[in-house]
Amino acid sequence: MGVALAILAGAAPLVSAPAPSLSARQQAVGAPAPPAPPVEAARVIASYPHDTGAFTQGLFFSDGRLFESTGQHGESAIREVDLATGKVKREAKLPPEYFGEGSTGWGKTIVSLTWKHGKAFRWDRDSFRKLGEFAYPGEGWGLTQDGSSLILSDGSSELRFLDPKTFAEQRRVTVTWRGKPVRQINELEYVRGEILANIWHSGLIARIHPETGAIKGVIDMRPVIASVEVRDSEAVLNGIAWDDRTGKLYVTGKRWPKLFEIALPGS
């Protein structure tokens, strides 16, 4: 797991590490570094077909049903997917000028983001009728919810907690690895009191403490990615879904031919 640790420690441009102040350096002298959170290889339990035409940006379950949001101009959509077959049951297209991003369920609605348009859409989950729009500053990448707030990533090290009804920002946390901010936080899923997050182009899923932003562990997906026969450099890991009815965790990627059930660490 040394490479995974090196990625998070700053060997790749994922970690924002400003020079420490003199006082911080003085405090660090002679002080042991905090222990590295555990890095665990993903354990695959099962695999299912996945639509290779889907540029996956969001993945989630709502009342036992699997939903996915996809990206690319002219291709972006929200869709309901059959887990067993990978077939699209139904979908609603975004206007062609929008590049779709992450999504999540809220009650009997779906909220989906756009990349650089600063706009989120709310949809009726059962009819896919568009119910409204919300504006937000900056980019939209990943989206999940913890039962009281929506949680949005924007490619930085920040996670924003938003009011589900108004999209007003409630608070932010900075995602950190051993005290250093980690950037390129992408697709999100809230699972049993922690936030799982893809770190873009790393092959890693961070397990984030929602109150502090500290990474408490890492799921190393790179062996799974190596088994996926996709040669597109942008066909990266980008989909995490937790089915709270079954207690099962699923992952996939952009244009991947498979969706995987993996074990939740500690289970």
XYZ file of N, CA and C in Angstrom:
801
model
N 0.815 -1.211 0.000
C 0.000 0.000 0.000
C 0.852 1.266 0.000
N 2.166 1.115 -0.170
C 3.040 2.269 -0.075
C 2.744 3.342 -1.091
N 2.372 2.934 -2.310
C 2.086 3.924 -3.350
C 0.863 4.745 -2.984
N -0.162 4.086 -2.452
C -1.359 4.816 -2.035
C -1.020 5.851 -0.978
N -0.187 5.474 -0.029
C 0.225 6.419 1.001
C 1.021 7.566 0.407
N 1.863 7.261 -0.581
C 2.656 8.308 -1.219
C 1.768 9.292 -1.960
N 0.724 8.779 -2.610
C -0.212 9.659 -3.313
C -0.815 10.654 -2.338
N -1.286 10.155 -1.214
C -1.944 11.023 -0.251
C -0.964 11.888 0.521
N 0.278 11.460 0.597
C 1.279 12.238 1.332
C 1.882 13.351 0.498
N 1.545 13.394 -0.798
C 2.000 14.522 -1.587
C 2.868 14.186 -2.761
N 3.023 12.912 -3.125
C 3.819 12.559 -4.293
C 3.114 12.929 -5.577
N 1.810 13.102 -5.521
C 1.015 13.569 -6.654
C 0.354 14.872 -6.231
N -0.112 15.695 -7.209
C -0.637 17.015 -6.860
C -2.041 16.954 -6.284
N -2.286 16.032 -5.358
C -3.585 15.929 -4.724
C -3.604 16.637 -3.386
N -2.435 16.827 -2.807
C -2.353 17.395 -1.472
C -1.911 18.840 -1.548
N -2.719 19.722 -0.990
C -2.351 21.128 -0.899
C -1.594 21.315 0.406
N -0.309 21.602 0.309
C 0.507 21.666 1.521
C 1.283 22.971 1.565
N 0.650 24.061 2.047
C 1.383 25.312 2.178
C 2.495 25.174 3.203
N 3.541 25.971 3.026
C 4.670 25.913 3.961
C 4.189 26.243 5.365
N 4.576 25.456 6.363
C 4.126 25.726 7.730
C 4.761 27.000 8.264
N 4.067 27.637 9.179
C 4.611 28.819 9.830
C 5.757 28.405 10.743
N 6.521 29.395 11.195
C 7.639 29.098 12.085
C 7.149 28.397 13.347
N 6.035 28.908 13.913
C 5.533 28.298 15.142
C 5.107 26.861 14.906
N 4.512 26.602 13.737
C 4.095 25.232 13.424
C 5.312 24.330 13.293
N 6.383 24.861 12.671
C 7.600 24.056 12.522
C 8.220 23.780 13.892
N 8.188 24.808 14.746
C 8.752 24.626 16.074
C 7.981 23.569 16.862
N 6.644 23.591 16.719
C 5.822 22.621 17.428
C 6.068 21.215 16.915
N 6.429 21.130 15.612
C 6.600 19.817 15.006
C 7.929 19.170 15.368
N 8.905 19.995 15.789
C 10.224 19.449 16.099
C 10.116 18.464 17.263
N 10.570 17.262 17.011
C 10.562 16.251 18.055
C 9.216 15.593 18.288
N 8.162 16.098 17.619
C 6.837 15.515 17.805
C 6.621 14.416 16.778
N 6.150 13.259 17.193
C 5.904 12.188 16.231
C 4.763 12.545 15.290
N 4.899 12.123 14.033
C 3.827 12.357 13.069
C 2.611 11.537 13.469
N 1.413 12.063 13.224
C 0.219 11.277 13.539
C 0.215 9.991 12.727
N -0.313 8.927 13.276
C -0.306 7.655 12.547
C -1.114 7.747 11.263
N -0.641 7.055 10.242
C -1.355 7.050 8.969
C -2.623 6.219 9.101
N -3.753 6.733 8.627
C -4.980 5.935 8.628
C -4.801 4.677 7.785
N -5.565 3.640 8.054
C -5.387 2.376 7.332
C -5.768 2.474 5.860
N -5.011 1.776 5.023
C -5.314 1.644 3.596
C -5.616 0.173 3.343
N -6.817 -0.108 2.863
C -7.248 -1.484 2.657
C -7.579 -1.723 1.192
N -7.129 -2.827 0.646
C -7.476 -3.194 -0.723
C -8.956 -3.542 -0.792
N -9.613 -3.086 -1.853
C -11.027 -3.395 -2.039
C -11.215 -4.899 -2.202
N -12.240 -5.410 -1.554
C -12.571 -6.832 -1.683
C -13.866 -6.953 -2.470
N -13.773 -7.517 -3.678
C -14.934 -7.636 -4.561
C -15.771 -8.835 -4.140
N -17.066 -8.606 -3.999
C -18.000 -9.663 -3.633
C -18.752 -10.173 -4.860
N -19.137 -9.262 -5.758
C -19.885 -9.643 -6.962
C -19.700 -8.561 -8.006
N -20.017 -8.884 -9.252
C -19.981 -7.886 -10.318
C -21.242 -8.002 -11.161
N -21.614 -6.881 -11.766
C -22.832 -6.783 -12.562
C -22.519 -6.010 -13.839
N -23.326 -6.174 -14.887
C -23.105 -5.397 -16.112
C -23.336 -3.906 -15.864
N -22.606 -3.090 -16.613
C -22.775 -1.632 -16.550
C -22.700 -1.081 -17.958
N -23.508 -0.085 -18.233
C -23.582 0.526 -19.562
C -22.274 1.244 -19.891
N -21.568 0.781 -20.919
C -20.294 1.406 -21.296
C -20.489 2.766 -21.964
N -21.725 3.118 -22.260
C -21.996 4.452 -22.789
C -22.219 5.484 -21.701
N -22.233 5.039 -20.446
C -22.526 5.941 -19.329
C -21.246 6.575 -18.797
N -21.132 7.889 -18.959
C -20.024 8.652 -18.382
C -20.431 8.986 -16.943
N -20.291 8.005 -16.073
C -20.884 8.054 -14.732
C -20.334 9.209 -13.900
N -21.261 9.984 -13.330
C -20.893 11.097 -12.461
C -21.503 10.974 -11.073
N -22.599 10.255 -10.971
C -23.247 10.048 -9.683
C -23.934 8.699 -9.674
N -24.006 8.083 -8.491
C -24.610 6.759 -8.352
C -25.190 6.676 -6.943
N -26.453 6.258 -6.831
C -27.053 6.156 -5.500
C -28.298 5.273 -5.548
N -28.687 4.795 -4.367
C -29.931 4.050 -4.207
C -30.956 4.922 -3.507
N -32.211 4.742 -3.879
C -33.327 5.384 -3.198
C -34.444 4.359 -3.078
N -34.785 3.999 -1.854
C -35.798 2.967 -1.605
C -35.512 1.692 -2.389
N -34.247 1.290 -2.405
C -33.865 0.042 -3.049
C -33.723 0.101 -4.552
N -33.906 1.271 -5.146
C -33.791 1.444 -6.600
C -32.495 2.176 -6.920
N -31.831 1.744 -7.996
C -30.527 2.288 -8.370
C -30.687 3.411 -9.388
N -30.068 4.555 -9.093
C -30.102 5.716 -9.983
C -28.670 6.143 -10.315
N -28.527 6.753 -11.477
C -27.213 7.168 -11.974
C -27.359 8.495 -12.705
N -26.377 9.373 -12.545
C -26.320 10.584 -13.372
C -25.074 10.505 -14.237
N -25.199 10.992 -15.468
C -24.102 10.904 -16.427
C -23.728 12.286 -16.940
N -22.508 12.383 -17.475
C -21.988 13.651 -17.951
C -21.750 13.681 -19.444
N -21.052 14.721 -19.865
C -20.727 15.072 -21.252
C -21.853 15.916 -21.864
N -21.449 16.944 -22.605
C -22.418 17.801 -23.283
C -23.191 16.992 -24.313
N -24.499 17.116 -24.271
C -25.355 16.392 -25.200
C -25.660 14.971 -24.780
N -24.989 14.463 -23.742
C -25.217 13.097 -23.267
C -25.679 13.054 -21.816
N -25.630 14.164 -21.127
C -25.905 14.173 -19.689
C -27.360 13.819 -19.401
N -27.547 12.989 -18.360
C -28.891 12.515 -18.039
C -28.938 12.039 -16.598
N -30.156 11.880 -16.092
C -30.385 11.080 -14.894
C -31.153 9.858 -15.347
N -30.908 8.731 -14.706
C -31.526 7.489 -15.163
C -31.745 6.536 -13.996
N -32.732 5.686 -14.163
C -32.917 4.561 -13.257
C -32.387 3.323 -13.955
N -31.622 2.520 -13.231
C -30.898 1.399 -13.828
C -31.277 0.100 -13.121
N -31.406 -0.964 -13.888
C -31.610 -2.292 -13.321
C -30.262 -2.858 -12.888
N -30.111 -3.124 -11.600
C -28.825 -3.578 -11.080
C -28.384 -4.880 -11.732
N -29.277 -5.835 -11.865
C -28.909 -7.170 -12.328
C -28.438 -7.188 -13.770
N -29.038 -6.336 -14.615
C -28.738 -6.376 -16.052
C -27.947 -5.179 -16.546
N -27.934 -4.091 -15.792
C -27.295 -2.864 -16.240
C -28.127 -2.073 -17.224
N -29.322 -2.554 -17.531
C -30.175 -1.879 -18.507
C -30.783 -0.613 -17.906
N -30.933 0.391 -18.765
C -31.556 1.644 -18.344
C -33.068 1.468 -18.382
N -33.712 1.649 -17.244
C -35.164 1.522 -17.187
C -35.845 2.756 -17.760
N -35.302 3.916 -17.454
C -35.834 5.178 -17.972
C -34.810 6.256 -17.685
N -34.898 7.357 -18.418
C -33.955 8.447 -18.190
C -34.550 9.772 -18.618
N -33.974 10.833 -18.107
C -34.327 12.193 -18.504
C -33.039 12.903 -18.882
N -33.017 13.492 -20.047
C -31.833 14.186 -20.545
C -31.770 15.606 -20.000
N -30.561 16.053 -19.704
C -30.352 17.460 -19.408
C -30.273 18.232 -20.719
N -30.606 19.526 -20.712
C -30.398 20.322 -21.924
C -28.952 20.190 -22.395
N -28.712 20.186 -23.715
C -27.382 19.852 -24.244
C -26.260 20.781 -23.807
N -26.601 21.980 -23.359
C -25.536 22.900 -22.941
C -24.983 22.554 -21.555
N -25.645 21.649 -20.835
C -25.209 21.312 -19.483
C -24.378 20.037 -19.458
N -23.357 20.048 -18.620
C -22.512 18.881 -18.376
C -22.902 18.347 -17.000
N -23.593 17.206 -16.974
C -24.100 16.662 -15.727
C -23.001 16.176 -14.804
N -23.274 16.247 -13.517
C -22.310 15.805 -12.505
C -23.013 14.933 -11.459
N -22.618 15.048 -10.204
C -23.106 14.168 -9.162
C -24.583 14.340 -8.866
N -25.141 13.360 -8.170
C -26.569 13.371 -7.861
C -26.815 12.595 -6.579
N -27.979 12.849 -5.981
C -28.385 12.087 -4.801
C -29.889 12.152 -4.668
N -30.434 11.267 -3.862
C -31.861 11.299 -3.581
C -32.155 12.101 -2.334
N -33.309 12.748 -2.338
C -33.801 13.426 -1.141
C -35.309 13.206 -1.085
N -35.739 12.347 -0.155
C -37.147 11.966 -0.135
C -37.516 11.302 -1.449
N -38.562 11.784 -2.060
C -38.984 11.243 -3.353
C -38.540 12.140 -4.506
N -37.450 12.876 -4.274
C -36.873 13.710 -5.328
C -35.418 13.315 -5.561
N -34.892 13.790 -6.679
C -33.479 13.632 -7.028
C -32.901 15.019 -7.231
N -31.728 15.255 -6.692
C -31.000 16.502 -6.937
C -29.756 16.158 -7.744
N -29.563 16.866 -8.864
C -28.390 16.611 -9.711
C -27.647 17.910 -9.980
N -26.324 17.808 -10.046
C -25.455 18.963 -10.249
C -25.052 19.114 -11.712
N -24.549 20.292 -12.036
C -23.862 20.520 -13.312
C -22.447 20.990 -13.002
N -21.565 20.822 -13.968
C -20.139 21.039 -13.733
C -19.786 22.510 -13.534
N -19.919 23.313 -14.572
C -19.453 24.700 -14.515
C -20.575 25.725 -14.665
N -21.812 25.280 -14.611
C -22.931 26.203 -14.810
C -23.488 26.755 -13.500
N -22.999 26.242 -12.364
C -23.486 26.741 -11.088
C -24.965 26.505 -10.887
N -25.472 25.394 -11.429
C -26.904 25.131 -11.352
C -27.150 23.677 -10.988
N -28.087 23.482 -10.054
C -28.550 22.142 -9.694
C -30.014 22.015 -10.081
N -30.403 20.808 -10.457
C -31.791 20.528 -10.815
C -32.408 19.608 -9.768
N -33.684 19.841 -9.487
C -34.449 18.924 -8.646
C -35.491 18.233 -9.514
N -35.562 16.902 -9.380
C -36.453 16.085 -10.207
C -37.382 15.260 -9.315
N -38.582 15.002 -9.819
C -39.435 14.015 -9.180
C -38.842 12.635 -9.446
N -38.620 11.870 -8.402
C -37.937 10.585 -8.559
C -38.726 9.597 -9.412
N -40.047 9.635 -9.322
C -40.853 8.606 -9.967
C -41.277 8.955 -11.387
N -41.356 10.248 -11.697
C -41.749 10.649 -13.057
C -40.612 11.277 -13.848
N -39.520 11.640 -13.169
C -38.392 12.377 -13.757
C -38.826 13.752 -14.282
N -39.924 14.259 -13.744
C -40.344 15.611 -14.093
C -39.469 16.600 -13.329
N -38.983 17.623 -14.028
C -38.137 18.619 -13.366
C -38.998 19.510 -12.483
N -38.597 19.631 -11.208
C -39.380 20.379 -10.236
C -38.832 21.768 -9.958
N -37.548 21.985 -10.204
C -36.975 23.287 -9.905
C -35.481 23.313 -10.127
N -34.894 24.477 -9.879
C -33.464 24.683 -10.064
C -32.914 25.464 -8.873
N -31.624 25.276 -8.610
C -30.927 26.022 -7.575
C -29.596 26.497 -8.128
N -29.142 27.644 -7.649
C -27.828 28.157 -8.041
C -26.838 27.934 -6.901
N -25.575 27.725 -7.261
C -24.503 27.617 -6.271
C -23.226 28.155 -6.904
N -22.324 28.718 -6.116
C -21.080 29.263 -6.670
C -20.080 28.160 -6.990
N -19.254 28.408 -7.995
C -18.181 27.474 -8.321
C -18.675 26.256 -9.073
N -17.845 25.223 -9.070
C -18.157 24.008 -9.817
C -18.923 23.011 -8.953
N -19.613 22.090 -9.633
C -20.256 20.973 -8.962
C -19.601 19.680 -9.408
N -19.188 18.840 -8.474
C -18.577 17.544 -8.790
C -19.416 16.413 -8.196
N -19.314 16.189 -6.890
C -20.032 15.089 -6.264
C -21.123 15.583 -5.339
N -22.097 14.689 -5.059
C -23.215 15.070 -4.194
C -23.705 13.842 -3.429
N -23.958 14.023 -2.145
C -24.605 13.000 -1.332
C -25.421 13.710 -0.266
N -25.988 12.945 0.667
C -26.758 13.542 1.763
C -26.653 12.659 2.993
N -26.759 13.311 4.155
C -26.590 12.594 5.420
C -27.873 12.504 6.226
N -29.003 12.818 5.587
C -30.280 12.796 6.281
C -30.732 14.150 6.758
N -29.811 15.104 6.847
C -30.177 16.462 7.243
C -29.623 17.519 6.298
N -28.542 17.213 5.600
C -27.917 18.166 4.673
C -27.524 17.465 3.382
N -27.509 18.226 2.298
C -26.817 17.786 1.098
C -25.335 18.082 1.286
N -24.476 17.257 0.708
C -23.028 17.441 0.825
C -22.453 17.484 -0.582
N -21.779 18.579 -0.920
C -21.311 18.839 -2.280
C -19.794 18.952 -2.311
N -19.180 18.343 -3.320
C -17.748 18.545 -3.584
C -17.606 19.353 -4.865
N -16.482 20.079 -4.970
C -16.277 20.934 -6.143
C -14.894 20.754 -6.762
N -14.229 19.640 -6.449
C -12.898 19.394 -6.986
C -11.774 19.942 -6.133
N -12.125 20.716 -5.124
C -11.118 21.243 -4.203
C -11.002 20.287 -3.018
N -10.453 20.781 -1.921
C -10.396 19.995 -0.688
C -11.602 20.259 0.210
N -12.526 21.102 -0.249
C -13.658 21.507 0.574
C -14.891 20.655 0.296
N -15.635 20.357 1.346
C -16.973 19.787 1.233
C -17.958 20.803 1.794
N -19.001 21.096 1.026
C -20.011 22.054 1.467
C -21.253 21.298 1.942
N -21.786 21.700 3.080
C -23.038 21.157 3.587
C -24.133 22.180 3.279
N -25.184 21.736 2.593
C -26.200 22.630 2.055
C -27.583 22.279 2.585
N -28.427 23.298 2.711
C -29.823 23.080 3.066
C -30.526 22.369 1.908
N -31.167 21.225 2.147
C -31.769 20.471 1.038
C -32.919 21.186 0.341
N -33.557 22.128 1.041
C -34.702 22.814 0.443
C -34.289 24.062 -0.327
N -33.310 24.798 0.191
C -32.945 26.080 -0.409
C -31.582 26.082 -1.083
N -30.760 25.087 -0.819
C -29.381 24.997 -1.300
C -28.468 26.015 -0.623
N -28.953 26.686 0.413
C -28.106 27.625 1.151
C -27.001 26.860 1.874
N -25.802 27.432 1.861
C -24.676 26.766 2.510
C -24.785 26.874 4.026
N -24.607 25.739 4.699
C -24.672 25.689 6.157
C -23.287 25.720 6.794
N -22.356 24.968 6.226
C -20.996 24.928 6.746
C -20.101 24.240 5.727
N -18.790 24.262 6.011
C -17.808 23.572 5.171
C -16.826 22.820 6.058
N -16.259 21.762 5.490
C -15.115 21.113 6.124
C -14.036 20.931 5.063
N -12.800 20.924 5.504
C -11.667 20.674 4.619
C -11.228 19.227 4.779
N -11.134 18.513 3.668
C -10.698 17.121 3.697
C -9.183 17.092 3.870
N -8.716 16.342 4.859
C -7.278 16.318 5.154
C -6.770 14.895 5.335
N -5.503 14.722 4.960
C -4.759 13.481 5.215
C -3.615 13.834 6.148
N -3.668 13.385 7.378
C -2.640 13.675 8.379
C -2.382 15.182 8.482
N -3.474 15.933 8.431
C -3.403 17.373 8.616
C -3.228 18.195 7.364
N -2.983 17.546 6.215
C -2.776 18.280 4.968
C -4.015 18.182 4.081
N -4.470 19.315 3.523
C -5.658 19.278 2.669
C -5.454 18.402 1.431
N -6.468 17.645 1.092
C -6.444 16.774 -0.083
C -7.447 17.303 -1.097
N -6.962 17.597 -2.289
C -7.810 18.160 -3.339
C -8.386 17.059 -4.235
N -9.170 17.507 -5.216
C -9.772 16.651 -6.243
C -10.708 15.604 -5.643
N -11.440 16.022 -4.609
C -12.492 15.180 -4.044
C -13.661 15.179 -5.024
N -14.109 13.992 -5.402
C -15.086 13.885 -6.486
C -16.386 13.252 -5.982
N -16.805 12.154 -6.559
C -18.103 11.551 -6.247
C -18.174 11.126 -4.790
N -19.352 11.314 -4.175
C -19.517 11.123 -2.741
C -20.635 10.131 -2.424
N -20.515 9.483 -1.274
C -21.602 8.666 -0.739
C -21.490 8.643 0.781
N -22.595 8.927 1.450
C -22.625 8.905 2.911
C -23.004 7.505 3.365
N -22.144 6.885 4.166
C -22.346 5.495 4.579
C -22.038 5.350 6.071
N -23.056 5.049 6.847
C -22.875 4.718 8.262
C -21.977 5.703 9.013
N -22.284 6.975 8.859
C -21.582 7.984 9.637
C -20.275 8.477 9.065
N -19.935 8.071 7.845
C -18.743 8.613 7.200
C -19.049 8.899 5.734
N -18.226 9.736 5.134
C -18.387 10.089 3.725
C -17.341 9.338 2.921
N -17.783 8.540 1.973
C -16.867 7.902 1.037
C -16.719 8.816 -0.170
N -15.492 9.015 -0.623
C -15.233 9.959 -1.710
C -14.171 9.431 -2.654
N -14.484 9.436 -3.949
C -13.458 9.182 -4.953
C -12.481 10.348 -4.969
N -11.202 10.053 -5.010
C -10.193 11.079 -5.270
C -9.837 10.941 -6.742
N -10.169 11.960 -7.511
C -10.133 11.902 -8.977
C -8.768 11.438 -9.499
N -8.799 10.469 -10.410
C -7.609 9.946 -11.089
C -6.606 9.293 -10.138
N -7.039 8.897 -8.959
C -6.103 8.263 -8.028
C -6.357 6.773 -7.854
N -7.578 6.314 -8.130
C -7.931 4.930 -7.855
C -8.190 4.657 -6.386
N -8.372 5.716 -5.596
C -8.574 5.580 -4.156
C -9.930 6.138 -3.743
N -10.525 5.510 -2.732
C -11.733 6.025 -2.102
C -11.375 6.402 -0.669
N -11.553 7.675 -0.342
C -11.265 8.157 1.010
C -12.483 7.980 1.899
N -12.236 7.598 3.145
C -13.278 7.504 4.166
C -13.119 8.725 5.075
N -14.063 9.646 4.994
C -13.912 10.976 5.579
C -14.832 11.148 6.787
N -14.275 11.703 7.859
C -15.075 12.055 9.034
C -15.883 13.309 8.692
N -17.216 13.264 8.768
C -18.015 14.402 8.299
C -17.908 15.655 9.156
N -17.492 15.520 10.405
C -17.386 16.697 11.268
C -16.040 17.388 11.124
N -14.980 16.620 10.967
C -13.634 17.198 10.932
C -13.030 17.250 9.535
N -13.519 16.424 8.614
C -12.920 16.325 7.285
C -11.706 15.419 7.228
N -11.264 14.904 8.364
C -10.076 14.045 8.384
C -10.358 12.713 7.692
N -9.401 12.270 6.877
C -9.507 10.957 6.244
C -9.155 9.906 7.286
N -10.108 9.026 7.582
C -9.926 8.012 8.626
C -9.503 6.667 8.068
N -9.511 6.543 6.741
C -9.104 5.307 6.094
C -9.237 5.454 4.592
N -8.673 4.499 3.867
C -8.673 4.543 2.403
C -8.989 3.152 1.870
N -9.850 3.100 0.853
C -10.102 1.862 0.114
C -9.319 1.953 -1.188
N -8.404 1.035 -1.391
C -7.556 1.034 -2.586
C -8.254 0.237 -3.689
N -8.736 0.942 -4.706
C -9.480 0.321 -5.800
C -8.599 -0.021 -6.990
N -7.304 0.249 -6.919
C -6.470 0.092 -8.114
C -6.394 -1.337 -8.646
N -6.356 -2.379 -7.804
C -6.398 -3.731 -8.367
C -7.693 -4.019 -9.124
N -8.802 -3.466 -8.642
C -10.077 -3.640 -9.342
C -10.052 -2.895 -10.669
N -9.536 -1.678 -10.643
C -9.456 -0.880 -11.870
C -8.615 -1.591 -12.920
N -7.533 -2.236 -12.491
C -6.658 -2.944 -13.432
C -7.380 -4.088 -14.133
N -8.436 -4.595 -13.497
C -9.186 -5.702 -14.099
C -10.243 -5.234 -15.088
N -10.489 -3.926 -15.125
C -11.514 -3.376 -16.013
C -10.887 -3.084 -17.370
N -11.443 -3.658 -18.409
C -10.850 -3.533 -19.746
C -11.331 -2.259 -20.438
N -10.819 -1.135 -19.961
C -11.125 0.166 -20.549
C -9.811 0.904 -20.727
N -9.577 1.426 -21.907
C -8.291 2.074 -22.190
C -8.391 3.601 -22.229
N -9.600 4.150 -22.155
C -9.800 5.594 -22.148
C -9.222 6.172 -20.856
N -8.353 7.174 -20.977
C -7.707 7.743 -19.788
C -8.703 8.428 -18.859
N -9.876 8.804 -19.385
C -10.888 9.451 -18.554
C -11.907 8.466 -18.003
N -11.725 7.182 -18.288
C -12.646 6.158 -17.769
C -12.234 5.783 -16.348
N -12.331 6.761 -15.471
C -11.819 6.605 -14.111
C -12.918 6.146 -13.153
N -12.486 5.635 -12.018
C -13.394 5.310 -10.924
C -14.246 6.527 -10.605
N -15.574 6.376 -10.633
C -16.426 7.533 -10.345
C -17.873 7.123 -10.123
N -18.095 6.342 -9.113
C -19.462 6.000 -8.763
C -19.459 5.159 -7.503
N -20.128 5.644 -6.455
C -20.226 4.911 -5.191
C -21.684 4.941 -4.760
N -22.259 3.774 -4.486
C -23.663 3.713 -4.074
C -23.819 2.737 -2.920
N -24.540 3.159 -1.906
C -24.810 2.344 -0.724
C -26.303 2.054 -0.662
N -26.661 0.782 -0.637
C -28.059 0.382 -0.507
C -28.326 0.097 0.966
N -28.980 1.041 1.635
C -29.181 0.861 3.076
C -30.204 -0.218 3.388
N -30.952 -0.657 2.391
C -31.894 -1.756 2.627
C -31.175 -3.096 2.744
N -30.114 -3.258 1.980
C -29.389 -4.533 1.971
C -28.043 -4.449 2.677
N -27.580 -3.222 2.957
C -26.262 -3.054 3.553
C -25.141 -3.400 2.597
N -25.356 -3.134 1.300
C -24.350 -3.460 0.291
C -23.802 -2.193 -0.359
N -22.510 -2.244 -0.709
C -21.797 -1.110 -1.283
C -21.382 -1.442 -2.712
N -21.622 -0.504 -3.619
C -21.339 -0.726 -5.037
C -20.471 0.407 -5.576
N -19.605 0.065 -6.534
C -18.757 1.066 -7.184
C -18.699 0.790 -8.682
N -18.478 1.848 -9.444
C -18.244 1.701 -10.884
C -17.419 2.896 -11.351
N -17.299 3.050 -12.668
C -16.526 4.151 -13.221
C -17.106 4.615 -14.541
N -16.505 5.640 -15.080
C -16.975 6.226 -16.338
C -16.734 5.257 -17.500
N -17.812 4.869 -18.134
C -17.806 3.958 -19.287
C -17.272 2.562 -18.938
N -17.346 2.206 -17.680
C -16.926 0.860 -17.287
C -17.946 -0.177 -17.741
N -17.496 -1.388 -18.079
C -18.435 -2.454 -18.445
C -19.017 -3.180 -17.241
N -18.500 -2.882 -16.042
C -18.961 -3.588 -14.851
C -19.221 -2.618 -13.701
N -20.138 -3.037 -12.852
C -20.393 -2.399 -11.570
C -20.101 -3.460 -10.511
N -19.346 -3.089 -9.484
C -18.868 -4.063 -8.507
C -19.519 -3.852 -7.144
N -19.907 -4.939 -6.516
C -20.215 -4.898 -5.096
C -18.920 -5.169 -4.352
N -18.558 -4.288 -3.429
C -17.346 -4.486 -2.634
C -17.701 -4.493 -1.157
N -16.826 -5.073 -0.368
C -17.051 -5.131 1.077
C -16.767 -3.773 1.702
N -17.614 -3.372 2.624
C -17.356 -2.171 3.399
C -16.301 -2.503 4.447
N -15.208 -1.727 4.518
C -14.177 -2.028 5.518
C -14.766 -2.164 6.915
N -14.322 -3.192 7.605
C -14.809 -3.441 8.947
C -16.033 -4.323 9.017
N -16.585 -4.662 7.840
C -17.791 -5.498 7.839
C -17.432 -6.966 7.690
